[in-house]
Amino acid sequence: MKALLVGEFRDGKILPATYELLTFAAKLGAETVMFLAGREDMLPHYGGKLYLADVSSVGEFNPDGHKGLISQVVEKEKPDMVVFSHSSYGWDLAPRVGLALGAGILSEVVEVEAGGEFVVPACNAKLRRRLKPKTPVTVVTLQAGAFAAASTMEESPVVEKMGGGSEVKVTFDGYVMAEKAEVDLGKAEVIVSAGRGIGKPENLALVTALAQALGGEFAASRPVVDAGWADHSRQVGTTGQSVAPKLYMACGISGAIQHLAGMKKSDFIVAINTDRDAPIGEIADVLVVADLKQFLPVFTAKVQAG
Amino acid sequence: MKILVCIKQVPDLESRFKINAQGTWFEETDLAWRMNEYDEYAVEQAVLLKEQVGEADITILSVGADRVVETIKKALAMGGDRGVHVRDAHSYEKDPFEIASIIAEYARDKGYDLIFMGMQSQDRGSAQVGVLVGEMLGVSVLTTLVRFECDGQRVRAERELEGGLRAKVSAPIPALVTCQLGLNKPRYPTLPNIMKAKKKEIQTVEVGDLLKANARIETIGMYPPVRKGGGLILEGDVSDLAERLLGILKEKTTVIR
Ligand SMILES: Cc1cc2nc3c(=O)[nH]c(=O)nc-3n(C[C@H](O)[C@H](O)[C@H](O)COP(=O)(O)OP(=O)(O)OC[C@H]3O[C@@H](n4cnc5c(N)ncnc54)[C@H](O)[C@@H]3O)c2cc1C
Ligand SMILES: Nc1ncnc2c1ncn2[C@@H]1O[C@H](COP(=O)(O)O)[C@@H](O)[C@H]1O
């Protein structure tokens, strides 16, 4: 078994998720080679063979170009599997590479099992599917954090440089950073967070009142921010802020992986949810099964009373 | 301008799921169905583009059982011009490659300038079908968009990366784009538009006429994950719940003084 690992380089840095690919390969017992569009003066801590394309010529984000380069490596190395992170880079590129190779593609793998089976989540993590590729070559993307990286090794790769122009349709015209955060949630000891379960913007007041009673900040899940009910700087998750307060209270939040990624390190987690099966229950220390519209006013009053 | 929007009907995720007899998917009876959230942004963006350019024709396509017609009607009420129902009572058994092959087979030679899809479906979450369709058709593919503009020649967009970073990207049309949450504000169909939508044509195509590919992934099984977290579940009367939670927080945390 041989795996080609596709590392990730962004804004001048190797992304740490690159090392999760190594954990996955080790779990499979696979021999590895790596591809990276990166820089020679900034090599990954990896002891194997690295196919390196210089980002200054091939670009950090260039799906058509990177697809061509990865296909060249596949031709040379004949791996059984090509492995990406399930990230904005990986989910964009993996299907392109998979189609070019005639490979079966598995997205967001969270576990590998005996017999060449892979486990992926379904229905907002309420269910899991066990899948098996039917093709000789497989392309997989790995859920962020599912294969935690081992502590960084001090190894360096054997570098094989590659260059190459291929037809490019999509061009990358630079990064845009989200507006500067107006609140730094990182400082709050208590965060009370509102999810879509609040139903309408007026109910946000129930959440902010509790945050205030507890001397903390209020935050929100993405739908609340997308609807314009809260500022983006209050969004918790992969595309918002990461927080780890002493107490995190998730009100009407289902617990999607992208939300959990931003708050699961909190010391104590309470969820208020009408759905007993909501995936947030998986990481909550306490799941209060209740309608937040009824529960929050009563609870806030008790907190205020001491 | 010719526009295609592909939408998927998904179950309400707050449902209680039961595994089917074969053990490979969830039981589909007793579920409430709606449009995949990401696809609402796709429909809205297509309608916004039509409003901007004036002359455009929007086809709404969905592959699935007869119930998906209801979701096609919603997209027509949002502003789609015509519907295509690729009838397939077994679409849930197909892998993303087969679904993409079906859609690409339909779209090939129809000359769509733009194809809008969701970045992922909420039940499968594979984030594959859009990219695969675009690559099969040989058009530009731009994914995970949170901003979209098209001047009739090129798409100029922003794609969302992790941690609040965005990438500016552009590509010539014909193009396929996949829409991320927050790209726009999907409209609610108004009553007059719901009435108008009832008169719009929905063509039915049998899946057998379009499916020319074989699955590349096999489903071995589906199951609910074993709860690892030993968290406490509190149920009952609200006032009692509040009292108990306060007690727990006083005991287990230092935040309540
Ligand atoms: C690439 C990518 C990045 C993303 N980044 C983020 C991110 O940074 N942050 C983020 O939050 N999401 C992010 N998302 C979206 C994420 O996948 C989920 O869609 C989102 O987190 C869901 O938010 P929610 O839990 O508030 O809403 P839902 O999933 O709709 O859940 C609402 C919950 O409220 C409960 N509820 C309903 N009514 C009540 C009531 N009266 N009382 C109590 N409970 C009630 C329901 O049971 C349900 O569990 C991202 C998605 C993608 C694809
Ligand atoms: N059965 C289907 N019918 C129409 N479009 C679909 C179907 N399945 C997936 N799609 C489209 O492909 C996108 C990505 O789906 P997925 O690859 O399943 O995550 C969805 O947001 C839809 O736009």
PDB file of C-alpha atoms in Angstrom, chain A residues 10-272:
ATOM      1  CA  ARG A  10      -1.056  28.976   2.446  1.00  0.00           C
ATOM      2  CA  ASP A  11      -0.037  32.565   2.746  1.00  0.00           C
ATOM      3  CA  GLY A  12       3.611  31.596   3.079  1.00  0.00           C
ATOM      4  CA  LYS A  13       3.178  28.729   5.557  1.00  0.00           C
ATOM      5  CA  ILE A  14       2.753  24.967   5.626  1.00  0.00           C
ATOM      6  CA  LEU A  15      -0.625  24.237   7.214  1.00  0.00           C
ATOM      7  CA  PRO A  16      -0.487  21.952  10.289  1.00  0.00           C
ATOM      8  CA  ALA A  17      -3.207  19.710   8.792  1.00  0.00           C
ATOM      9  CA  THR A  18      -0.461  18.443   6.464  1.00  0.00           C
ATOM     10  CA  TYR A  19       0.866  16.393   9.387  1.00  0.00           C
ATOM     11  CA  GLU A  20      -2.537  14.782   9.963  1.00  0.00           C
ATOM     12  CA  LEU A  21      -2.081  13.089   6.587  1.00  0.00           C
ATOM     13  CA  LEU A  22       0.977  11.329   8.039  1.00  0.00           C
ATOM     14  CA  THR A  23      -1.004  10.046  11.024  1.00  0.00           C
ATOM     15  CA  PHE A  24      -3.600   8.646   8.637  1.00  0.00           C
ATOM     16  CA  ALA A  25      -0.942   6.956   6.472  1.00  0.00           C
ATOM     17  CA  ALA A  26       0.688   5.447   9.560  1.00  0.00           C
ATOM     18  CA  LYS A  27      -2.680   4.071  10.643  1.00  0.00           C
ATOM     19  CA  LEU A  28      -3.043   2.421   7.239  1.00  0.00           C
ATOM     20  CA  GLY A  29       0.530   1.156   7.403  1.00  0.00           C
ATOM     21  CA  ALA A  30       1.144   2.802   4.045  1.00  0.00           C
ATOM     22  CA  GLU A  31       4.420   3.725   2.431  1.00  0.00           C
ATOM     23  CA  THR A  32       4.282   7.463   1.602  1.00  0.00           C
ATOM     24  CA  VAL A  33       5.417  10.160  -0.782  1.00  0.00           C
ATOM     25  CA  MET A  34       4.302  13.782  -0.557  1.00  0.00           C
ATOM     26  CA  PHE A  35       3.360  16.524  -2.992  1.00  0.00           C
ATOM     27  CA  LEU A  36       3.510  20.174  -1.979  1.00  0.00           C
ATOM     28  CA  ALA A  37       3.230  23.418  -3.848  1.00  0.00           C
ATOM     29  CA  GLY A  38       5.505  25.242  -1.434  1.00  0.00           C
ATOM     30  CA  ARG A  39       8.951  26.714  -0.966  1.00  0.00           C
ATOM     31  CA  GLU A  40      12.391  25.208  -0.844  1.00  0.00           C
ATOM     32  CA  ASP A  41      13.418  27.284   2.169  1.00  0.00           C
ATOM     33  CA  MET A  42      10.398  26.079   4.117  1.00  0.00           C
ATOM     34  CA  LEU A  43      10.239  22.315   3.878  1.00  0.00           C
ATOM     35  CA  PRO A  44       7.820  20.173   5.885  1.00  0.00           C
ATOM     36  CA  HIS A  45       9.109  17.958   8.727  1.00  0.00           C
ATOM     37  CA  TYR A  46       8.773  14.809   6.739  1.00  0.00           C
ATOM     38  CA  GLY A  47      11.369  12.110   6.189  1.00  0.00           C
ATOM     39  CA  GLY A  48      10.149  10.759   2.856  1.00  0.00           C
ATOM     40  CA  LYS A  49      10.270  11.813  -0.747  1.00  0.00           C
ATOM     41  CA  LEU A  50       8.753  15.220  -1.468  1.00  0.00           C
ATOM     42  CA  TYR A  51       7.667  16.376  -4.904  1.00  0.00           C
ATOM     43  CA  LEU A  52       7.981  20.127  -4.592  1.00  0.00           C
ATOM     44  CA  ALA A  53       6.493  22.651  -6.998  1.00  0.00           C
ATOM     45  CA  ASP A  54       7.557  26.232  -6.352  1.00  0.00           C
ATOM     46  CA  VAL A  55       4.536  28.344  -5.320  1.00  0.00           C
ATOM     47  CA  SER A  56       6.034  31.441  -6.869  1.00  0.00           C
ATOM     48  CA  SER A  57       5.533  29.818 -10.265  1.00  0.00           C
ATOM     49  CA  VAL A  58       2.560  27.466  -9.759  1.00  0.00           C
ATOM     50  CA  GLY A  59       0.644  29.519  -7.176  1.00  0.00           C
ATOM     51  CA  GLU A  60      -0.765  28.589  -3.769  1.00  0.00           C
ATOM     52  CA  PHE A  61      -4.264  28.190  -5.152  1.00  0.00           C
ATOM     53  CA  ASN A  62      -4.349  26.937  -8.704  1.00  0.00           C
ATOM     54  CA  PRO A  63      -6.614  23.909  -8.947  1.00  0.00           C
ATOM     55  CA  ASP A  64      -6.150  23.284 -12.662  1.00  0.00           C
ATOM     56  CA  GLY A  65      -2.355  23.568 -12.384  1.00  0.00           C
ATOM     57  CA  HIS A  66      -2.044  21.522  -9.183  1.00  0.00           C
ATOM     58  CA  LYS A  67      -4.255  18.808 -10.640  1.00  0.00           C
ATOM     59  CA  GLY A  68      -1.814  18.468 -13.533  1.00  0.00           C
ATOM     60  CA  LEU A  69       1.204  18.299 -11.219  1.00  0.00           C
ATOM     61  CA  ILE A  70      -0.390  15.723  -8.916  1.00  0.00           C
ATOM     62  CA  SER A  71      -1.327  13.614 -11.936  1.00  0.00           C
ATOM     63  CA  GLN A  72       2.329  13.633 -12.985  1.00  0.00           C
ATOM     64  CA  VAL A  73       3.403  12.389  -9.548  1.00  0.00           C
ATOM     65  CA  VAL A  74       0.738   9.676  -9.661  1.00  0.00           C
ATOM     66  CA  GLU A  75       2.054   8.538 -13.027  1.00  0.00           C
ATOM     67  CA  LYS A  76       5.571   8.207 -11.620  1.00  0.00           C
ATOM     68  CA  GLU A  77       4.841   6.807  -8.182  1.00  0.00           C
ATOM     69  CA  LYS A  78       1.739   4.696  -8.899  1.00  0.00           C
ATOM     70  CA  PRO A  79       0.172   5.164  -5.430  1.00  0.00           C
ATOM     71  CA  ASP A  80      -2.900   3.204  -4.358  1.00  0.00           C
ATOM     72  CA  MET A  81      -4.303   6.257  -2.666  1.00  0.00           C
ATOM     73  CA  VAL A  82      -4.100  10.046  -2.882  1.00  0.00           C
ATOM     74  CA  VAL A  83      -4.810  11.784   0.424  1.00  0.00           C
ATOM     75  CA  PHE A  84      -5.959  15.378   1.025  1.00  0.00           C
ATOM     76  CA  SER A  85      -7.266  17.317   4.025  1.00  0.00           C
ATOM     77  CA  HIS A  86     -10.995  18.019   3.852  1.00  0.00           C
ATOM     78  CA  SER A  87     -10.260  21.739   3.697  1.00  0.00           C
ATOM     79  CA  SER A  88     -11.090  24.511   1.271  1.00  0.00           C
ATOM     80  CA  TYR A  89      -8.014  23.406  -0.694  1.00  0.00           C
ATOM     81  CA  GLY A  90      -8.729  19.681  -0.460  1.00  0.00           C
ATOM     82  CA  TRP A  91     -12.449  19.523  -1.218  1.00  0.00           C
ATOM     83  CA  ASP A  92     -11.861  21.698  -4.268  1.00  0.00           C
ATOM     84  CA  LEU A  93      -8.949  19.701  -5.633  1.00  0.00           C
ATOM     85  CA  ALA A  94      -9.683  16.097  -4.603  1.00  0.00           C
ATOM     86  CA  PRO A  95     -12.666  15.546  -6.948  1.00  0.00           C
ATOM     87  CA  ARG A  96     -10.708  17.047  -9.852  1.00  0.00           C
ATOM     88  CA  VAL A  97      -7.797  14.697  -9.217  1.00  0.00           C
ATOM     89  CA  GLY A  98     -10.119  11.764  -8.546  1.00  0.00           C
ATOM     90  CA  LEU A  99     -11.941  12.222 -11.837  1.00  0.00           C
ATOM     91  CA  ALA A 100      -8.681  12.571 -13.772  1.00  0.00           C
ATOM     92  CA  LEU A 101      -7.476   9.283 -12.243  1.00  0.00           C
ATOM     93  CA  GLY A 102     -10.764   7.403 -12.596  1.00  0.00           C
ATOM     94  CA  ALA A 103     -10.629   6.936  -8.836  1.00  0.00           C
ATOM     95  CA  GLY A 104     -13.363   6.385  -6.290  1.00  0.00           C
ATOM     96  CA  ILE A 105     -13.509   9.447  -4.041  1.00  0.00           C
ATOM     97  CA  LEU A 106     -14.292   9.439  -0.326  1.00  0.00           C
ATOM     98  CA  SER A 107     -14.897  12.749   1.430  1.00  0.00           C
ATOM     99  CA  GLU A 108     -14.298  13.669   5.054  1.00  0.00           C
ATOM    100  CA  VAL A 109     -13.022  10.318   6.264  1.00  0.00           C
ATOM    101  CA  VAL A 110     -13.006  10.036  10.067  1.00  0.00           C
ATOM    102  CA  GLU A 111     -11.852   6.438  10.519  1.00  0.00           C
ATOM    103  CA  VAL A 112     -10.243   3.573   8.649  1.00  0.00           C
ATOM    104  CA  GLU A 113     -11.298   0.020   9.296  1.00  0.00           C
ATOM    105  CA  ALA A 114     -10.034  -3.424   8.491  1.00  0.00           C
ATOM    106  CA  GLY A 115     -10.842  -4.682   5.014  1.00  0.00           C
ATOM    107  CA  GLY A 116     -10.262  -1.358   3.264  1.00  0.00           C
ATOM    108  CA  GLU A 117     -13.394   0.284   4.639  1.00  0.00           C
ATOM    109  CA  PHE A 118     -13.668   3.963   5.481  1.00  0.00           C
ATOM    110  CA  VAL A 119     -16.058   5.752   7.804  1.00  0.00           C
ATOM    111  CA  VAL A 120     -17.564   9.128   6.883  1.00  0.00           C
ATOM    112  CA  PRO A 121     -20.204  11.228   8.674  1.00  0.00           C
ATOM    113  CA  ALA A 122     -23.722  11.856   7.355  1.00  0.00           C
ATOM    114  CA  CYS A 123     -26.659  14.038   8.378  1.00  0.00           C
ATOM    115  CA  ASN A 124     -24.702  16.525  10.490  1.00  0.00           C
ATOM    116  CA  ALA A 125     -22.838  13.736  12.331  1.00  0.00           C
ATOM    117  CA  LYS A 126     -26.070  12.074  13.492  1.00  0.00           C
ATOM    118  CA  LEU A 127     -25.171   9.076  11.360  1.00  0.00           C
ATOM    119  CA  ARG A 128     -22.079   7.470   9.925  1.00  0.00           C
ATOM    120  CA  ARG A 129     -21.526   5.558   6.712  1.00  0.00           C
ATOM    121  CA  ARG A 130     -19.084   2.766   6.093  1.00  0.00           C
ATOM    122  CA  LEU A 131     -17.858   2.885   2.499  1.00  0.00           C
ATOM    123  CA  LYS A 132     -15.540   0.910   0.301  1.00  0.00           C
ATOM    124  CA  PRO A 133     -13.944   2.023  -2.967  1.00  0.00           C
ATOM    125  CA  LYS A 134     -14.392  -0.215  -6.014  1.00  0.00           C
ATOM    126  CA  THR A 135     -11.489   1.237  -7.976  1.00  0.00           C
ATOM    127  CA  PRO A 136      -7.760   0.373  -7.931  1.00  0.00           C
ATOM    128  CA  VAL A 137      -6.826   3.950  -6.998  1.00  0.00           C
ATOM    129  CA  THR A 138      -8.728   5.835  -4.294  1.00  0.00           C
ATOM    130  CA  VAL A 139      -8.818   9.535  -3.461  1.00  0.00           C
ATOM    131  CA  VAL A 140      -9.706  10.503   0.099  1.00  0.00           C
ATOM    132  CA  THR A 141     -10.090  13.720   2.076  1.00  0.00           C
ATOM    133  CA  LEU A 142      -9.689  13.617   5.872  1.00  0.00           C
ATOM    134  CA  GLN A 143     -11.886  15.428   8.354  1.00  0.00           C
ATOM    135  CA  ALA A 144      -9.892  18.101  10.188  1.00  0.00           C
ATOM    136  CA  GLY A 145      -8.751  16.781  13.542  1.00  0.00           C
ATOM    137  CA  ALA A 146      -9.882  13.189  12.973  1.00  0.00           C
ATOM    138  CA  PHE A 147      -6.274  11.997  12.656  1.00  0.00           C
ATOM    139  CA  ALA A 148      -4.487  14.183  15.186  1.00  0.00           C
ATOM    140  CA  ALA A 149      -0.938  14.969  14.160  1.00  0.00           C
ATOM    141  CA  ALA A 150       1.890  13.383  16.104  1.00  0.00           C
ATOM    142  CA  SER A 151       4.362  15.881  17.590  1.00  0.00           C
ATOM    143  CA  THR A 152       6.427  17.378  14.791  1.00  0.00           C
ATOM    144  CA  MET A 153       9.408  15.295  13.856  1.00  0.00           C
ATOM    145  CA  GLU A 154      12.703  16.908  13.028  1.00  0.00           C
ATOM    146  CA  GLU A 155      13.104  15.107   9.751  1.00  0.00           C
ATOM    147  CA  SER A 156      13.683  16.583   6.337  1.00  0.00           C
ATOM    148  CA  PRO A 157      12.510  15.260   3.010  1.00  0.00           C
ATOM    149  CA  VAL A 158      14.344  14.146  -0.084  1.00  0.00           C
ATOM    150  CA  VAL A 159      13.222  16.822  -2.506  1.00  0.00           C
ATOM    151  CA  GLU A 160      12.371  16.302  -6.127  1.00  0.00           C
ATOM    152  CA  LYS A 161      11.569  19.624  -7.767  1.00  0.00           C
ATOM    153  CA  MET A 162       8.882  19.935 -10.355  1.00  0.00           C
ATOM    154  CA  GLY A 163       7.662  22.754 -12.492  1.00  0.00           C
ATOM    155  CA  GLY A 164       5.137  22.901 -15.141  1.00  0.00           C
ATOM    156  CA  GLY A 165       2.603  24.889 -16.948  1.00  0.00           C
ATOM    157  CA  SER A 166      -0.695  23.417 -17.828  1.00  0.00           C
ATOM    158  CA  GLU A 167      -3.911  24.992 -18.989  1.00  0.00           C
ATOM    159  CA  VAL A 168      -5.318  27.159 -16.222  1.00  0.00           C
ATOM    160  CA  LYS A 169      -8.959  28.281 -16.111  1.00  0.00           C
ATOM    161  CA  VAL A 170      -9.292  29.479 -12.549  1.00  0.00           C
ATOM    162  CA  THR A 171      -6.940  32.267 -11.528  1.00  0.00           C
ATOM    163  CA  PHE A 172      -6.140  33.377  -7.987  1.00  0.00           C
ATOM    164  CA  ASP A 173      -6.086  37.128  -7.508  1.00  0.00           C
ATOM    165  CA  GLY A 174      -5.009  37.484  -3.854  1.00  0.00           C
ATOM    166  CA  TYR A 175      -6.339  37.115  -0.326  1.00  0.00           C
ATOM    167  CA  VAL A 176      -8.940  39.199   1.460  1.00  0.00           C
ATOM    168  CA  MET A 177      -8.966  39.156   5.257  1.00  0.00           C
ATOM    169  CA  ALA A 178     -12.263  39.473   7.095  1.00  0.00           C
ATOM    170  CA  GLU A 179     -12.795  42.823   8.795  1.00  0.00           C
ATOM    171  CA  LYS A 180     -11.018  43.284  12.083  1.00  0.00           C
ATOM    172  CA  ALA A 181     -12.838  41.650  14.959  1.00  0.00           C
ATOM    173  CA  GLU A 182     -14.768  44.103  17.106  1.00  0.00           C
ATOM    174  CA  VAL A 183     -14.875  41.693  20.036  1.00  0.00           C
ATOM    175  CA  ASP A 184     -12.101  39.370  21.132  1.00  0.00           C
ATOM    176  CA  LEU A 185     -14.028  36.343  22.325  1.00  0.00           C
ATOM    177  CA  GLY A 186     -10.736  34.761  23.347  1.00  0.00           C
ATOM    178  CA  LYS A 187     -10.683  36.853  26.535  1.00  0.00           C
ATOM    179  CA  ALA A 188     -14.125  35.876  27.816  1.00  0.00           C
ATOM    180  CA  GLU A 189     -14.395  33.356  30.682  1.00  0.00           C
ATOM    181  CA  VAL A 190     -18.016  32.663  29.848  1.00  0.00           C
ATOM    182  CA  ILE A 191     -19.526  32.545  26.375  1.00  0.00           C
ATOM    183  CA  VAL A 192     -23.233  32.099  25.748  1.00  0.00           C
ATOM    184  CA  SER A 193     -23.776  31.280  22.126  1.00  0.00           C
ATOM    185  CA  ALA A 194     -26.913  31.568  19.992  1.00  0.00           C
ATOM    186  CA  GLY A 195     -27.744  29.158  17.185  1.00  0.00           C
ATOM    187  CA  ARG A 196     -30.480  28.948  14.592  1.00  0.00           C
ATOM    188  CA  GLY A 197     -32.682  27.470  17.306  1.00  0.00           C
ATOM    189  CA  ILE A 198     -33.344  31.016  18.563  1.00  0.00           C
ATOM    190  CA  GLY A 199     -35.795  31.172  15.655  1.00  0.00           C
ATOM    191  CA  LYS A 200     -35.987  34.939  15.237  1.00  0.00           C
ATOM    192  CA  PRO A 201     -33.667  37.887  15.914  1.00  0.00           C
ATOM    193  CA  GLU A 202     -35.734  39.169  18.857  1.00  0.00           C
ATOM    194  CA  ASN A 203     -34.841  36.013  20.778  1.00  0.00           C
ATOM    195  CA  LEU A 204     -31.152  36.904  20.670  1.00  0.00           C
ATOM    196  CA  ALA A 205     -31.956  39.086  23.690  1.00  0.00           C
ATOM    197  CA  LEU A 206     -32.547  35.920  25.743  1.00  0.00           C
ATOM    198  CA  VAL A 207     -28.967  34.874  25.023  1.00  0.00           C
ATOM    199  CA  THR A 208     -27.351  38.277  25.547  1.00  0.00           C
ATOM    200  CA  ALA A 209     -29.239  38.655  28.856  1.00  0.00           C
ATOM    201  CA  LEU A 210     -27.798  35.387  30.131  1.00  0.00           C
ATOM    202  CA  ALA A 211     -24.309  36.319  28.909  1.00  0.00           C
ATOM    203  CA  GLN A 212     -24.584  39.545  30.829  1.00  0.00           C
ATOM    204  CA  ALA A 213     -25.901  37.851  33.974  1.00  0.00           C
ATOM    205  CA  LEU A 214     -22.896  35.514  33.859  1.00  0.00           C
ATOM    206  CA  GLY A 215     -20.459  38.357  33.191  1.00  0.00           C
ATOM    207  CA  GLY A 216     -19.494  36.903  29.825  1.00  0.00           C
ATOM    208  CA  GLU A 217     -19.792  37.559  26.111  1.00  0.00           C
ATOM    209  CA  PHE A 218     -22.363  36.346  23.670  1.00  0.00           C
ATOM    210  CA  ALA A 219     -21.392  34.546  20.479  1.00  0.00           C
ATOM    211  CA  ALA A 220     -23.223  32.869  17.602  1.00  0.00           C
ATOM    212  CA  SER A 221     -23.194  30.014  15.151  1.00  0.00           C
ATOM    213  CA  ARG A 222     -22.896  30.735  11.471  1.00  0.00           C
ATOM    214  CA  PRO A 223     -26.585  30.882  10.419  1.00  0.00           C
ATOM    215  CA  VAL A 224     -27.195  33.616  13.011  1.00  0.00           C
ATOM    216  CA  VAL A 225     -24.302  35.620  11.548  1.00  0.00           C
ATOM    217  CA  ASP A 226     -25.263  34.898   7.925  1.00  0.00           C
ATOM    218  CA  ALA A 227     -28.784  36.150   8.667  1.00  0.00           C
ATOM    219  CA  GLY A 228     -27.248  39.407   9.858  1.00  0.00           C
ATOM    220  CA  TRP A 229     -28.471  38.995  13.462  1.00  0.00           C
ATOM    221  CA  ALA A 230     -24.939  39.081  14.903  1.00  0.00           C
ATOM    222  CA  ASP A 231     -21.609  40.485  13.756  1.00  0.00           C
ATOM    223  CA  HIS A 232     -19.139  38.134  12.044  1.00  0.00           C
ATOM    224  CA  SER A 233     -16.614  38.764  14.809  1.00  0.00           C
ATOM    225  CA  ARG A 234     -18.947  36.835  17.137  1.00  0.00           C
ATOM    226  CA  GLN A 235     -18.991  33.704  14.984  1.00  0.00           C
ATOM    227  CA  VAL A 236     -17.462  30.616  16.547  1.00  0.00           C
ATOM    228  CA  GLY A 237     -16.099  27.857  14.307  1.00  0.00           C
ATOM    229  CA  THR A 238     -13.689  27.004  11.513  1.00  0.00           C
ATOM    230  CA  THR A 239     -14.566  30.123   9.567  1.00  0.00           C
ATOM    231  CA  GLY A 240     -14.934  32.276  12.686  1.00  0.00           C
ATOM    232  CA  GLN A 241     -13.072  32.395  15.998  1.00  0.00           C
ATOM    233  CA  SER A 242     -11.740  29.544  18.114  1.00  0.00           C
ATOM    234  CA  VAL A 243     -12.519  29.882  21.791  1.00  0.00           C
ATOM    235  CA  ALA A 244     -11.858  27.929  24.996  1.00  0.00           C
ATOM    236  CA  PRO A 245     -13.687  29.665  27.867  1.00  0.00           C
ATOM    237  CA  LYS A 246     -14.337  28.186  31.310  1.00  0.00           C
ATOM    238  CA  LEU A 247     -18.006  27.854  30.380  1.00  0.00           C
ATOM    239  CA  TYR A 248     -19.534  27.652  26.902  1.00  0.00           C
ATOM    240  CA  MET A 249     -23.305  27.524  26.639  1.00  0.00           C
ATOM    241  CA  ALA A 250     -24.621  26.514  23.228  1.00  0.00           C
ATOM    242  CA  CYS A 251     -28.257  27.581  22.883  1.00  0.00           C
ATOM    243  CA  GLY A 252     -30.128  26.131  19.909  1.00  0.00           C
ATOM    244  CA  ILE A 253     -26.913  24.951  18.240  1.00  0.00           C
ATOM    245  CA  SER A 254     -26.914  21.488  16.665  1.00  0.00           C
ATOM    246  CA  GLY A 255     -23.167  20.874  16.911  1.00  0.00           C
ATOM    247  CA  ALA A 256     -21.938  20.683  13.320  1.00  0.00           C
ATOM    248  CA  ILE A 257     -18.269  19.754  13.032  1.00  0.00           C
ATOM    249  CA  GLN A 258     -17.385  23.258  11.803  1.00  0.00           C
ATOM    250  CA  HIS A 259     -18.907  24.755  14.946  1.00  0.00           C
ATOM    251  CA  LEU A 260     -17.370  22.203  17.312  1.00  0.00           C
ATOM    252  CA  ALA A 261     -13.923  22.899  15.876  1.00  0.00           C
ATOM    253  CA  GLY A 262     -14.157  26.393  17.335  1.00  0.00           C
ATOM    254  CA  MET A 263     -15.333  25.568  20.885  1.00  0.00           C
ATOM    255  CA  LYS A 264     -14.712  21.946  21.833  1.00  0.00           C
ATOM    256  CA  LYS A 265     -11.680  22.879  23.950  1.00  0.00           C
ATOM    257  CA  SER A 266     -13.894  24.836  26.365  1.00  0.00           C
ATOM    258  CA  ASP A 267     -13.530  23.662  29.998  1.00  0.00           C
ATOM    259  CA  PHE A 268     -17.239  23.059  30.556  1.00  0.00           C
ATOM    260  CA  ILE A 269     -19.893  22.845  27.875  1.00  0.00           C
ATOM    261  CA  VAL A 270     -23.642  23.148  28.376  1.00  0.00           C
ATOM    262  CA  ALA A 271     -26.077  22.696  25.507  1.00  0.00           C
ATOM    263  CA  ILE A 272     -29.710  23.728  25.499  1.00  0.00           C
TER     264      ILE A 272
END
